Coordinates of C-alpha atoms (C1' of nucleotides) in Angstrom, one line a residue:
Chain A
M21 CA 71.3 125.4 104.3
K22 CA 69.8 121.8 104.4
T23 CA 67.7 120.5 101.3
G24 CA 65.6 117.0 102.0
N25 CA 66.5 116.2 98.6
T26 CA 67.5 112.4 97.7
E27 CA 71.1 113.0 97.1
T28 CA 71.5 113.7 100.9
E29 CA 69.5 110.4 101.0
V30 CA 72.3 108.6 99.0
L31 CA 74.7 110.0 101.3
Q32 CA 73.3 109.3 104.6
K33 CA 72.5 105.8 103.5
F34 CA 75.9 104.8 102.1
L35 CA 77.6 106.6 105.3
A36 CA 75.1 104.7 107.8
D37 CA 75.9 101.4 106.2
R38 CA 79.5 102.0 106.9
R39 CA 78.8 103.0 110.3
L40 CA 80.2 106.1 109.4
N41 CA 79.5 109.7 111.0
R42 CA 77.3 111.9 109.3
S43 CA 78.9 115.8 109.6
R44 CA 77.7 119.3 108.9
V45 CA 80.9 120.2 107.4
R46 CA 80.5 117.4 104.7
E47 CA 76.8 117.8 104.3
E48 CA 77.6 121.5 103.7
I49 CA 80.0 120.6 100.9
L50 CA 77.6 118.4 99.4
D51 CA 74.8 120.9 99.2
V52 CA 77.7 123.5 97.6
F53 CA 78.5 120.6 95.1
L54 CA 75.1 120.1 94.6
R55 CA 74.0 123.9 93.6
A56 CA 76.9 124.8 91.7
E57 CA 77.1 124.6 88.2
R58 CA 78.2 121.1 87.1
H59 CA 82.0 119.8 86.3
L60 CA 83.3 121.8 89.4
T61 CA 87.2 121.1 90.2
A62 CA 88.2 120.1 93.6
D63 CA 89.7 123.6 94.2
Q64 CA 86.6 125.3 92.9
L65 CA 84.3 123.6 95.0
Y66 CA 87.0 124.3 98.0
Q67 CA 86.2 128.0 97.2
L68 CA 82.9 127.8 97.1
A69 CA 82.8 125.9 100.1
R70 CA 84.7 128.3 102.2
R71 CA 82.5 130.9 101.8
R72 CA 79.8 129.2 104.2
L73 CA 82.8 127.3 106.2
P74 CA 85.7 129.6 106.0
S75 CA 88.1 127.7 108.3
V76 CA 87.2 124.1 105.8
G77 CA 90.5 122.8 104.8
Y78 CA 91.3 121.2 101.0
A79 CA 92.0 117.6 102.7
T80 CA 88.2 117.6 104.2
V81 CA 86.9 118.7 100.2
Y82 CA 89.2 116.0 98.9
R83 CA 88.0 113.7 101.5
S84 CA 84.1 114.9 100.8
L85 CA 84.6 114.1 97.0
K86 CA 86.3 110.8 97.4
I87 CA 83.0 110.0 99.3
F88 CA 80.4 111.5 97.1
C89 CA 82.1 109.4 94.0
D90 CA 82.4 106.3 96.5
C91 CA 78.5 106.6 97.0
G92 CA 77.8 107.4 93.0
L93 CA 76.6 110.6 93.5
C94 CA 79.6 111.7 91.6
R95 CA 82.4 111.0 89.3
P96 CA 85.7 112.3 88.8
I97 CA 86.3 113.4 84.8
K98 CA 90.0 114.1 83.8
L99 CA 90.1 115.8 80.2
E100 CA 93.4 117.0 78.6
N101 CA 95.4 119.8 80.1
E102 CA 93.0 120.2 82.7
P103 CA 92.8 119.4 86.2
V104 CA 89.8 116.8 87.1
R105 CA 86.4 117.9 87.3
Y106 CA 83.4 116.2 89.0
E107 CA 80.2 115.7 87.4
H108 CA 76.9 115.1 88.9
L109 CA 75.9 111.7 88.7
Y110 CA 72.6 110.6 90.7
R111 CA 69.7 110.6 88.6
H112 CA 71.9 111.8 85.7
D113 CA 71.9 109.5 82.4
H114 CA 74.9 108.0 81.5
H115 CA 76.4 110.2 78.5
D116 CA 79.7 111.1 76.4
H117 CA 81.5 114.4 76.1
L118 CA 81.9 116.5 73.4
V119 CA 84.9 119.0 73.9
C120 CA 85.6 122.4 71.9
T121 CA 89.1 122.3 71.3
R122 CA 89.1 126.0 71.1
C123 CA 86.7 127.5 73.8
G124 CA 86.7 124.4 76.0
R125 CA 82.8 124.2 76.0
L126 CA 81.4 120.8 76.8
V127 CA 78.5 119.6 75.6
E128 CA 76.8 116.3 77.0
V129 CA 75.7 113.7 74.5
F130 CA 74.3 110.2 74.0
D131 CA 73.7 107.8 71.3
P132 CA 72.1 104.4 71.9
T133 CA 73.8 102.4 69.0
L134 CA 76.7 103.9 70.1
E135 CA 76.1 102.6 73.2
Q136 CA 75.8 99.4 71.7
L137 CA 78.6 99.6 69.2
Q138 CA 81.2 100.1 72.3
E139 CA 79.7 97.2 74.4
K140 CA 79.5 95.0 71.3
L141 CA 82.7 95.6 70.3
G142 CA 84.4 94.7 74.0
R143 CA 82.3 91.3 74.5
K144 CA 84.0 90.5 70.5
H145 CA 87.7 90.6 72.5
G146 CA 85.9 88.3 75.3
F147 CA 85.6 90.9 77.8
Q148 CA 82.8 91.5 80.5
M149 CA 82.3 95.3 79.7
E150 CA 81.7 97.2 82.7
R151 CA 81.5 100.9 81.3
H152 CA 83.6 103.2 79.0
R153 CA 84.7 106.8 78.5
L154 CA 84.5 108.9 75.3
E155 CA 85.7 111.9 74.4
L156 CA 85.1 113.9 70.9
Y157 CA 86.9 116.7 70.3
G158 CA 86.2 119.1 67.9
I159 CA 85.3 122.9 67.2
C160 CA 82.1 124.2 68.2
P161 CA 79.6 125.8 65.4
E162 CA 80.6 129.8 67.4
C163 CA 84.5 128.7 67.1
R164 CA 83.7 127.7 63.5
K165 CA 82.0 130.8 62.9
K166 CA 84.2 133.1 64.5
G167 CA 87.1 131.2 62.5
G168 CA 90.4 132.4 63.7
P169 CA 93.8 132.6 63.6
D170 CA 94.4 129.1 64.6
D171 CA 91.9 127.8 62.0
R172 CA 94.1 124.9 60.4
N173 CA 94.5 123.5 63.7
Chain B
M16 CA 122.7 102.2 68.0
K17 CA 121.2 104.2 65.1
T18 CA 118.6 102.6 63.0
G19 CA 117.5 104.2 59.6
N20 CA 114.3 104.3 60.2
T21 CA 111.4 106.8 59.1
E22 CA 110.5 107.9 62.7
T23 CA 114.3 109.4 63.4
E24 CA 113.9 110.9 59.6
V25 CA 110.3 112.6 61.1
L26 CA 112.1 113.7 64.4
Q27 CA 115.2 115.1 61.9
K28 CA 112.6 116.9 60.0
F29 CA 110.7 118.3 62.7
L30 CA 114.0 119.9 64.3
A31 CA 115.4 120.9 60.4
D32 CA 112.0 123.1 59.9
R33 CA 112.7 124.6 63.8
R34 CA 116.4 125.0 63.1
L35 CA 117.1 122.9 66.6
N36 CA 119.9 120.9 66.9
R37 CA 120.1 117.6 66.2
S38 CA 121.5 115.5 69.9
R39 CA 123.1 112.3 70.6
V40 CA 121.2 111.8 73.8
R41 CA 117.8 112.6 72.4
E42 CA 118.8 110.0 69.5
E43 CA 119.1 107.2 71.8
I44 CA 116.0 108.2 73.7
L45 CA 114.0 107.9 70.8
D46 CA 115.7 104.9 69.6
V47 CA 115.1 103.4 73.1
F48 CA 111.9 104.2 72.8
L49 CA 110.9 102.4 69.8
R50 CA 112.1 99.5 70.7
A51 CA 110.3 99.2 73.8
E52 CA 107.3 98.0 74.4
R53 CA 104.7 100.2 73.6
H54 CA 103.1 102.6 76.3
L55 CA 106.0 103.2 77.8
T56 CA 105.4 106.0 81.1
A57 CA 107.8 108.5 81.6
D58 CA 109.6 107.2 84.1
Q59 CA 109.7 103.3 82.5
L60 CA 111.4 105.0 79.4
Y61 CA 113.8 107.0 81.7
Q62 CA 115.1 104.2 83.5
L63 CA 115.4 102.1 80.1
A64 CA 117.5 104.9 78.9
R65 CA 119.6 104.8 81.8
R66 CA 121.0 101.9 80.8
R67 CA 122.7 103.3 77.4
L68 CA 122.9 106.7 78.9
P69 CA 123.9 106.0 82.5
S70 CA 123.7 110.4 83.2
V71 CA 120.3 111.5 81.5
G72 CA 118.5 113.2 83.6
Y73 CA 114.8 113.1 84.1
A74 CA 113.9 116.5 82.6
T75 CA 115.7 115.9 79.2
V76 CA 113.5 112.4 79.0
Y77 CA 110.4 114.6 79.3
R78 CA 111.8 117.1 76.8
S79 CA 112.5 114.7 74.2
L80 CA 108.8 113.1 74.9
K81 CA 107.4 116.4 74.3
I82 CA 109.5 116.8 70.6
F83 CA 108.3 113.4 70.3
C84 CA 104.7 113.9 70.6
D85 CA 105.3 117.5 68.4
C86 CA 106.3 115.7 65.6
G87 CA 103.5 113.5 65.5
L88 CA 105.9 110.0 66.8
C89 CA 103.7 109.6 70.3
R90 CA 100.8 110.6 72.3
P91 CA 99.9 110.9 75.9
I92 CA 97.4 108.5 77.0
K93 CA 96.3 109.0 80.5
L94 CA 94.2 106.0 81.6
E95 CA 92.7 105.9 85.1
N96 CA 94.7 105.7 88.0
E97 CA 97.8 105.7 85.9
P98 CA 100.7 108.0 85.2
V99 CA 100.8 108.9 81.6
R100 CA 101.9 106.4 78.9
Y101 CA 103.2 107.3 75.8
E102 CA 102.0 105.6 72.7
H103 CA 103.7 105.0 68.9
L104 CA 101.6 106.7 66.6
Y105 CA 103.4 107.3 63.5
R106 CA 102.2 104.5 61.0
H107 CA 100.5 102.6 63.7
D108 CA 96.5 103.3 62.6
H109 CA 94.1 104.9 65.1
H110 CA 92.5 102.8 67.5
D111 CA 91.1 103.0 71.0
H112 CA 91.7 101.0 74.1
L113 CA 90.3 98.3 75.8
V114 CA 91.1 98.2 79.5
C115 CA 91.2 95.3 81.8
T116 CA 90.0 96.4 85.4
R117 CA 91.7 93.5 86.8
C118 CA 94.6 93.0 85.6
G119 CA 95.5 96.2 83.4
R120 CA 95.9 94.5 79.9
L121 CA 95.7 96.7 77.6
V122 CA 94.0 95.4 74.0
E123 CA 94.1 97.8 70.8
V124 CA 90.7 97.7 69.1
F125 CA 89.2 99.3 66.1
D126 CA 85.8 99.3 64.7
P127 CA 85.1 101.3 61.7
T128 CA 81.7 101.4 62.2
L129 CA 82.0 102.8 65.9
E130 CA 84.5 105.7 64.1
Q131 CA 82.0 107.0 61.7
L132 CA 79.1 107.0 64.6
Q133 CA 81.1 109.5 66.5
E134 CA 82.3 111.4 63.9
K135 CA 78.5 111.7 63.0
L136 CA 77.5 111.9 66.5
G137 CA 79.8 115.4 66.7
R138 CA 78.7 116.5 63.1
K139 CA 75.2 116.4 64.6
H140 CA 75.9 119.2 67.3
G141 CA 77.7 121.4 64.6
F142 CA 81.0 120.2 65.9
Q143 CA 83.7 120.1 63.2
M144 CA 85.0 116.7 64.3
E145 CA 88.8 116.5 65.1
R146 CA 89.5 113.3 66.9
H147 CA 88.3 111.3 69.9
R148 CA 89.1 109.1 72.9
L149 CA 87.3 106.3 74.2
E150 CA 88.4 104.2 76.4
L151 CA 86.2 100.5 77.7
Y152 CA 86.7 99.2 80.8
G153 CA 86.0 95.7 81.4
I154 CA 87.5 92.1 82.8
C155 CA 89.2 90.3 80.2
P156 CA 88.8 86.4 79.5
E157 CA 91.7 85.5 81.5
C158 CA 90.8 87.4 84.8
R159 CA 87.4 86.1 83.9
K160 CA 88.2 82.5 83.9
K161 CA 90.3 83.0 87.3
G162 CA 87.3 84.6 89.1
G163 CA 88.4 86.0 92.3
P164 CA 87.3 87.5 95.5
D165 CA 86.0 91.0 94.0
D166 CA 83.9 89.0 91.2
R167 CA 81.1 91.2 91.7
N168 CA 82.9 94.4 91.0
Chain C
dA16 C1' 73.8 116.3 130.4
dA17 C1' 77.8 113.9 130.8
dT18 C1' 81.1 110.4 129.0
dG19 C1' 84.0 108.2 125.9
dA20 C1' 85.3 105.8 121.7
dA21 C1' 85.4 106.3 116.8
dA22 C1' 85.4 109.3 113.1
dA23 C1' 85.9 113.8 110.9
dT24 C1' 88.9 118.0 110.5
dG25 C1' 92.0 121.3 109.6
dA26 C1' 97.0 122.7 109.5
dA27 C1' 100.7 121.2 107.8
dA28 C1' 104.0 118.3 105.9
dA29 C1' 104.7 114.9 102.2
dT30 C1' 104.1 112.7 97.5
dC31 C1' 104.3 112.5 93.1
dA32 C1' 104.6 113.9 88.1
dA33 C1' 105.9 117.4 85.4
dT34 C1' 108.1 121.8 84.6
dA35 C1' 111.5 125.4 85.3
dT36 C1' 115.9 127.5 86.1
dC37 C1' 120.5 127.8 85.6
dA38 C1' 125.2 126.5 85.0
dT39 C1' 127.6 123.5 82.1
dT40 C1' 128.6 121.0 78.1
dT41 C1' 126.8 120.0 72.4
dT42 C1' 126.3 120.7 68.2
dA43 C1' 126.2 123.6 63.8
dC44 C1' 128.3 126.7 61.4
dC45 C1' 132.2 130.1 60.3
Chain D
dG26 C1' 139.5 126.1 67.0
dG27 C1' 135.8 129.7 67.8
dT28 C1' 131.5 131.1 68.8
dA29 C1' 126.5 131.6 69.1
dA30 C1' 122.6 128.8 69.9
dA31 C1' 120.6 124.6 71.8
dA32 C1' 120.6 121.0 74.7
dT33 C1' 121.9 118.9 79.0
dG34 C1' 121.7 117.4 84.0
dA35 C1' 121.6 118.3 88.5
dT36 C1' 118.5 120.9 91.3
dA37 C1' 114.5 123.4 92.5
dT38 C1' 109.6 124.2 91.9
dT39 C1' 105.0 123.8 90.6
dG40 C1' 100.7 122.1 91.4
dA41 C1' 97.4 118.6 92.5
dT42 C1' 96.7 115.7 95.7
dT43 C1' 97.2 112.7 99.7
dT44 C1' 98.9 111.5 104.4
dT45 C1' 99.6 112.6 109.4
dC46 C1' 98.6 114.0 113.5
dA47 C1' 96.6 117.0 117.0
dT48 C1' 92.2 118.8 118.2
dT49 C1' 87.1 118.6 117.6
dT50 C1' 82.9 116.4 116.3
dT51 C1' 79.6 112.8 116.2
dC52 C1' 76.7 109.7 118.5
dA53 C1' 75.5 105.8 121.5
dT54 C1' 75.3 104.9 126.4
dT55 C1' 74.9 106.5 131.0

DNA sequence: AATGAAAATGAAAATCAATATCATTTTACC
DNA sequence: GGTAAAATGATATTGATTTTCATTTTCATT
């Protein structure tokens, strides 16, 4: 099912600029990706896509994801001990990740003061800053309440 | 060559606690690792180790690195588009990484205010903070001077 | 609608880092 | 020295991702 959303337009513009073709398969994959819970792995997207496109291959999913990333619709995020996940990016503000080391819960956080300090720290070393990646690891409120056998970790 | 350093003692204590054996091969690998430039990949360590231990295998290097990490002597760091590198940890203070996106140069940085803010941000969300990972990406002073064809990236 | 060139696709093979298997060798202890 | 457990090295395996390549699809042009 096609949706006339702006993400699709971003993709179309990206393709047009490069004289690339549109394709039904890729657009279906994008639609599946956009509707899905955030932070899918390539394999999860592949599994979902196969419901609509039973013959789609891994390679096409990977190729599509690469294009989506190139046109700024998503971004790969690699957390520890996990396969790469892809995060929606378009019209989502920059944020960092707060990860629970017990249950894996992922919270998106943002602190402008932190952002400024990071920028400043880079500049202090003469760098022209482009971006950063911050992951905070800890135990989320729910897991803290539960306690558990590995409470001391 | 053996050195009576504390890192070796840390390893020996770790092994003793678990009733594991010492081994000449592993101690040589540790010595090579400690003397080397920081942030080696497993493969680089393997190449270096082979100079002293011509018959050593990849598996042993990986196994040794895992043990070194487990006993707190090093830590894997995974930067974007790079194989995992291992960073010396023992008696090294915590720091973040400032990475040049042009030449790959790696600078270790530290800012106590930043550290506090990160801690605080996690606590604000009810997390019991354990650690964090911050990577700052930008263009280093040298590469900025050089300019270059992809100056706008 | 038919054509043809370029792009996209899917299946399968290749790659690459990392891990597991297993027969052989070392270590620690008697 | 003998022995059981641990470590090793060679090799196979895994798992995610990329590449290859023959086939199909797209799209501008007839």
